[in-house]
GROMACS .gro file of C-alpha atoms in nm:
model
  184
    1MET     CA    1   5.474   7.744   5.668
    2ALA     CA    2   5.462   8.039   5.909
    3LEU     CA    3   5.137   8.175   6.040
    4PRO     CA    4   5.024   8.505   5.887
    5VAL     CA    5   5.077   8.824   6.084
    6PRO     CA    6   4.740   8.887   6.256
    7GLU     CA    7   4.533   9.176   6.122
    8HIS     CA    8   4.569   9.394   6.434
    9HIS     CA    9   4.932   9.308   6.510
   10PRO     CA   10   5.140   9.629   6.556
   11LEU     CA   11   5.371   9.537   6.269
   12ARG     CA   12   5.082   9.485   6.027
   13VAL     CA   13   4.923   9.811   6.143
   14LEU     CA   14   5.256   9.989   6.091
   15PHE     CA   15   5.295   9.853   5.737
   16SER     CA   16   4.936   9.934   5.650
   17THR     CA   17   4.963  10.288   5.788
   18LEU     CA   18   5.288  10.360   5.603
   19CYS     CA   19   5.157  10.214   5.276
   20ARG     CA   20   4.840  10.421   5.295
   21LYS     CA   21   5.038  10.736   5.384
   22ASN     CA   22   5.281  10.695   5.096
   23VAL     CA   23   5.073  10.533   4.823
   24LEU     CA   24   4.763  10.745   4.875
   25GLY     CA   25   4.919  11.064   5.014
   26VAL     CA   26   5.260  11.101   4.850
   27VAL     CA   27   5.237  10.900   4.528
   28ARG     CA   28   4.872  11.009   4.494
   29LEU     CA   29   4.753  10.674   4.367
   30GLU     CA   30   4.385  10.688   4.459
   31ARG     CA   31   4.355  10.315   4.519
   32PRO     CA   32   4.315  10.229   4.890
   33ASP     CA   33   4.279   9.864   4.789
   34ILE     CA   34   4.628   9.870   4.637
   35ALA     CA   35   4.774  10.045   4.943
   36ASP     CA   36   4.616   9.778   5.163
   37TYR     CA   37   4.748   9.501   4.938
   38LEU     CA   38   5.100   9.641   4.968
   39GLY     CA   39   5.070   9.654   5.347
   40GLY     CA   40   4.960   9.291   5.340
   41LEU     CA   41   5.247   9.206   5.107
   42LEU     CA   42   5.499   9.349   5.354
   43SER     CA   43   5.333   9.157   5.636
   44ARG     CA   44   5.345   8.831   5.439
   45PHE     CA   45   5.708   8.870   5.343
   46VAL     CA   46   5.815   8.923   5.704
   47HIS     CA   47   5.832   8.543   5.696
   48VAL     CA   48   6.122   8.447   5.470
   49ASP     CA   49   5.951   8.121   5.377
   50GLU     CA   50   5.685   8.329   5.199
   51LEU     CA   51   5.956   8.462   4.968
   52ARG     CA   52   6.048   8.102   4.890
   53ARG     CA   53   5.701   7.959   4.844
   54VAL     CA   54   5.739   7.874   4.473
   55ARG     CA   55   5.891   7.530   4.433
   56ASP     CA   56   6.007   7.332   4.134
   57ALA     CA   57   5.896   6.980   4.039
   58LEU     CA   58   6.147   6.836   4.288
   59GLY     CA   59   6.012   7.051   4.572
   60ARG     CA   60   6.313   7.284   4.585
   61PRO     CA   61   6.229   7.646   4.674
   62LEU     CA   62   6.295   7.888   4.388
   63GLU     CA   63   6.450   8.224   4.471
   64ASP     CA   64   6.547   8.314   4.117
   65VAL     CA   65   6.291   8.502   3.905
   66GLY     CA   66   6.410   8.324   3.589
   67GLU     CA   67   6.352   7.986   3.752
   68MET     CA   68   6.009   8.098   3.874
   69LEU     CA   69   5.916   8.204   3.520
   70LEU     CA   70   6.019   7.865   3.385
   71GLU     CA   71   5.814   7.690   3.654
   72ALA     CA   72   5.509   7.903   3.569
   73ASP     CA   73   5.554   7.812   3.202
   74ARG     CA   74   5.586   7.443   3.293
   75GLN     CA   75   5.264   7.459   3.495
   76GLU     CA   76   5.082   7.632   3.207
   77ARG     CA   77   5.203   7.372   2.956
   78THR     CA   78   5.071   7.090   3.175
   79GLY     CA   79   4.733   7.262   3.207
   80SER     CA   80   4.781   7.344   3.576
   81PHE     CA   81   4.638   7.693   3.547
   82GLN     CA   82   4.571   7.763   3.915
   83PRO     CA   83   4.931   7.685   4.021
   84ALA     CA   84   5.058   7.884   3.721
   85ARG     CA   85   4.843   8.180   3.827
   86GLU     CA   86   4.973   8.159   4.184
   87ILE     CA   87   5.333   8.151   4.063
   88ARG     CA   88   5.270   8.454   3.841
   89ARG     CA   89   5.111   8.640   4.131
   90HIS     CA   90   5.410   8.551   4.347
   91ILE     CA   91   5.652   8.675   4.081
   92GLY     CA   92   5.469   9.010   4.072
   93ASP     CA   93   5.473   9.031   4.453
   94PHE     CA   94   5.835   8.917   4.482
   95VAL     CA   95   5.962   9.165   4.224
   96LEU     CA   96   5.754   9.452   4.361
   97PHE     CA   97   5.878   9.380   4.714
   98PHE     CA   98   6.243   9.381   4.614
   99LEU     CA   99   6.214   9.681   4.378
  100GLY     CA  100   6.043   9.883   4.651
  101MET     CA  101   6.225   9.770   4.962
  102PHE     CA  102   6.571   9.672   4.834
  103PRO     CA  103   6.627   9.858   4.503
  104GLU     CA  104   7.005   9.870   4.546
  105TRP     CA  105   7.014   9.493   4.582
  106VAL     CA  106   6.806   9.452   4.267
  107GLN     CA  107   7.048   9.672   4.071
  108THR     CA  108   7.346   9.459   4.167
  109HIS     CA  109   7.197   9.109   4.211
  110ALA     CA  110   6.889   9.084   3.992
  111SER     CA  111   7.006   8.838   3.738
  112THR     CA  112   6.916   8.479   3.679
  113ARG     CA  113   7.130   8.176   3.743
  114LEU     CA  114   7.012   8.032   3.414
  115PRO     CA  115   7.269   8.057   3.134
  116GLY     CA  116   7.154   8.243   2.827
  117MET     CA  117   6.848   8.392   3.000
  118TYR     CA  118   6.807   8.762   3.077
  119VAL     CA  119   6.528   8.872   3.310
  120GLU     CA  120   6.424   9.235   3.334
  121TRP     CA  121   6.269   9.229   3.679
  122SER     CA  122   6.038   9.529   3.651
  123LYS     CA  123   5.904   9.415   3.315
  124GLU     CA  124   5.847   9.058   3.438
  125GLY     CA  125   5.680   9.169   3.762
  126LYS     CA  126   5.438   9.391   3.573
  127ARG     CA  127   5.383   9.124   3.306
  128SER     CA  128   5.313   8.861   3.571
  129TYR     CA  129   5.039   9.074   3.729
  130ARG     CA  130   4.897   9.132   3.380
  131ILE     CA  131   4.885   8.755   3.319
  132VAL     CA  132   4.713   8.703   3.655
  133SER     CA  133   4.454   8.962   3.548
  134GLU     CA  134   4.376   8.756   3.239
  135PHE     CA  135   4.241   8.469   3.450
  136ARG     CA  136   3.882   8.589   3.420
  137PHE     CA  137   3.688   8.277   3.504
  138GLY     CA  138   3.546   8.105   3.808
  139PRO     CA  139   3.681   8.224   4.141
  140PHE     CA  140   3.937   8.452   3.974
  141GLU     CA  141   3.694   8.669   3.779
  142ARG     CA  142   3.634   8.912   4.065
  143GLU     CA  143   4.007   8.961   4.134
  144ALA     CA  144   4.111   9.007   3.770
  145PRO     CA  145   4.055   9.387   3.751
  146PHE     CA  146   4.256   9.436   4.070
  147TYR     CA  147   4.561   9.260   3.924
  148ALA     CA  148   4.521   9.460   3.603
  149ALA     CA  149   4.537   9.774   3.820
  150LEU     CA  150   4.851   9.644   3.993
  151ALA     CA  151   5.009   9.594   3.650
  152ASP     CA  152   4.898   9.942   3.537
  153HIS     CA  153   5.037  10.106   3.851
  154PHE     CA  154   5.338   9.879   3.904
  155GLU     CA  155   5.598  10.156   3.899
  156ALA     CA  156   5.391  10.378   4.132
  157CYS     CA  157   5.360  10.085   4.374
  158ALA     CA  158   5.738  10.038   4.371
  159VAL     CA  159   5.785  10.409   4.445
  160GLY     CA  160   5.532  10.385   4.728
  161LEU     CA  161   5.717  10.089   4.880
  162ASN     CA  162   6.045  10.276   4.843
  163LEU     CA  163   5.896  10.562   5.045
  164VAL     CA  164   5.777  10.311   5.306
  165ARG     CA  165   6.134  10.183   5.324
  166ASP     CA  166   6.258  10.538   5.386
  167ASP     CA  167   6.001  10.585   5.662
  168LEU     CA  168   6.100  10.255   5.825
  169ARG     CA  169   6.464  10.362   5.826
  170GLN     CA  170   6.371  10.676   6.016
  171LEU     CA  171   6.180  10.500   6.293
  172GLY     CA  172   6.337  10.573   6.628
  173ASP     CA  173   6.149  10.307   6.824
  174PRO     CA  174   6.395  10.032   6.928
  175ARG     CA  175   6.127   9.767   6.856
  176TYR     CA  176   6.179   9.838   6.486
  177ALA     CA  177   6.560   9.830   6.490
  178TRP     CA  178   6.559   9.493   6.315
  179ILE     CA  179   6.368   9.647   6.024
  180ARG     CA  180   6.625   9.925   5.989
  181GLU     CA  181   6.907   9.669   5.999
  182ALA     CA  182   6.741   9.454   5.733
  183LEU     CA  183   6.705   9.755   5.505
  184GLU     CA  184   7.072   9.850   5.526
   0.00000   0.00000   0.00000
């Protein structure tokens, strides 16, 4: 697993600044904690292995939202609530990331490889955060209201990330050329 992007790394600062500018200033979502979470989300997903962190029972990385949902259900059925919660949180993050940063890709590729299963990404991302917010016990009690807020403001968060994407495309600094290329 890759090391997290350090807090004061220029890339993390860039993501945080753009998320705050767009989520707080343009979208007008008065939740600095959500803007900061989105900046952290972008920093985490710089490492592709973070996108593939959910694994099935055989240890294979899951990149398909339908497969992730089935794995979360499997964990819940076996009473493994903490792994199920983490998978649900990842589904919310994964969907939000792709809806905000790569919406065109979602429109053309967001289906599941599972026959007979239809996954509406936006609905499942929002629903996954809502399920995470229902874990109101032990160490999760304090975080529960935050994930409820993410579910409540899911669409606004996606719009904020889409605006961040637009800002990243306009960066003239050659150090960020790889970001522009990834977004196109």
